[in-house]
Amino acid sequence: MAHFPSSSNRSPWRAKVVTLFPAMFPGPLSASVVGGALGAGIWSLDAIDLRTFGLGRHRTVDDHPAGGGAGMVLRCDVIAAAVDAAAAEAADLPRIYVSPRGEPLTQRLASELAAGPGMIVLAGRFEGVDERVLEARGLREVSIGDYVLSGGELAAMVMIDACVRLLPGVIGSQDSLGEESFAAGLLEYPQYTRPREWEERAIPEVLLSGDHKRIAAWRRDKAELLTRQRRPDLMGRRSR
Ligand code: SAM
């Protein structure tokens, strides 16, 4: 098991990923604010190698699908052993199986998970996992979008990143979190910075006015307009 420990006194938010490819971790999670927070001990990461729970001399983790068909399926007994090991000292952590069949990952779900003690994430491979282990080990299926990846590791990283950046102390200004896309059920308004004029395109005058009320109203209007144009489904959910 690869362990990326916490160096802080406060108990960290814990991510435990069960994977056939532990060497993929921390990978991109070691960069920028999320990587800094890992180093600072705000969160910790264990990449648990599913292969070490494999059966026999070849540490087999998969078998042919019952009923026939293409590909291989990860065995329920092997996954159960790995999830049980992950949960041994972390019985309080919610258990997630990243899966294209799952409920969509949303900002609300990321906030819920970030407010808890962490999570155990099972990353699937091949055709997926034996259905029985999902119920037997209480694994909640979560999807990162309507497309199929070759494995769950990138999906696990997406989930971890979305949660970790919400932890206190990870992002310098907590105010910026409240104004981001989805925070208030809207997409974010357009952002600008220097230079004031670029390729004959000027920063909207209102943003240079210093009038905070007008700026806030402009941003709210733009956020509503963009959301209506691009994601009318979000506007619908807001009014409910
Ligand atoms: N046969 C599966 C199906 O049609 O639903 C797809 C298996 S996929 C090739 C292998 C693994 O990638 C899955 O077990 C899952 O862990 C992960 N995965 C693929 N797409 C995903 C998505 N959109 N969200 C989360 N995990 C995904």
mmCIF file with all atom_site columns, C-alpha atoms in Angstrom, residues 191-198 203:
data_model
loop_
_atom_site.group_PDB
_atom_site.id
_atom_site.type_symbol
_atom_site.label_atom_id
_atom_site.label_alt_id
_atom_site.label_comp_id
_atom_site.label_asym_id
_atom_site.label_entity_id
_atom_site.label_seq_id
_atom_site.pdbx_PDB_ins_code
_atom_site.Cartn_x
_atom_site.Cartn_y
_atom_site.Cartn_z
_atom_site.occupancy
_atom_site.B_iso_or_equiv
_atom_site.pdbx_formal_charge
_atom_site.auth_seq_id
_atom_site.auth_comp_id
_atom_site.auth_asym_id
_atom_site.auth_atom_id
_atom_site.pdbx_PDB_model_num
ATOM 1 C CA . GLN A 1 191 ? -13.876 36.838 -15.465 1.00 0.00 ? 191 GLN A CA 1
ATOM 2 C CA . TYR A 1 192 ? -11.300 39.377 -16.735 1.00 0.00 ? 192 TYR A CA 1
ATOM 3 C CA . THR A 1 193 ? -7.870  40.631 -15.733 1.00 0.00 ? 193 THR A CA 1
ATOM 4 C CA . ARG A 1 194 ? -5.119  42.868 -17.178 1.00 0.00 ? 194 ARG A CA 1
ATOM 5 C CA . PRO A 1 195 ? -4.504  44.153 -19.796 1.00 0.00 ? 195 PRO A CA 1
ATOM 6 C CA . ARG A 1 196 ? -7.448  46.548 -19.807 1.00 0.00 ? 196 ARG A CA 1
ATOM 7 C CA . GLU A 1 197 ? -7.673  46.304 -23.579 1.00 0.00 ? 197 GLU A CA 1
ATOM 8 C CA . TRP A 1 198 ? -6.502  43.336 -25.646 1.00 0.00 ? 198 TRP A CA 1
ATOM 9 C CA . ILE A 1 203 ? -12.879 44.784 -20.074 1.00 0.00 ? 203 ILE A CA 1
#
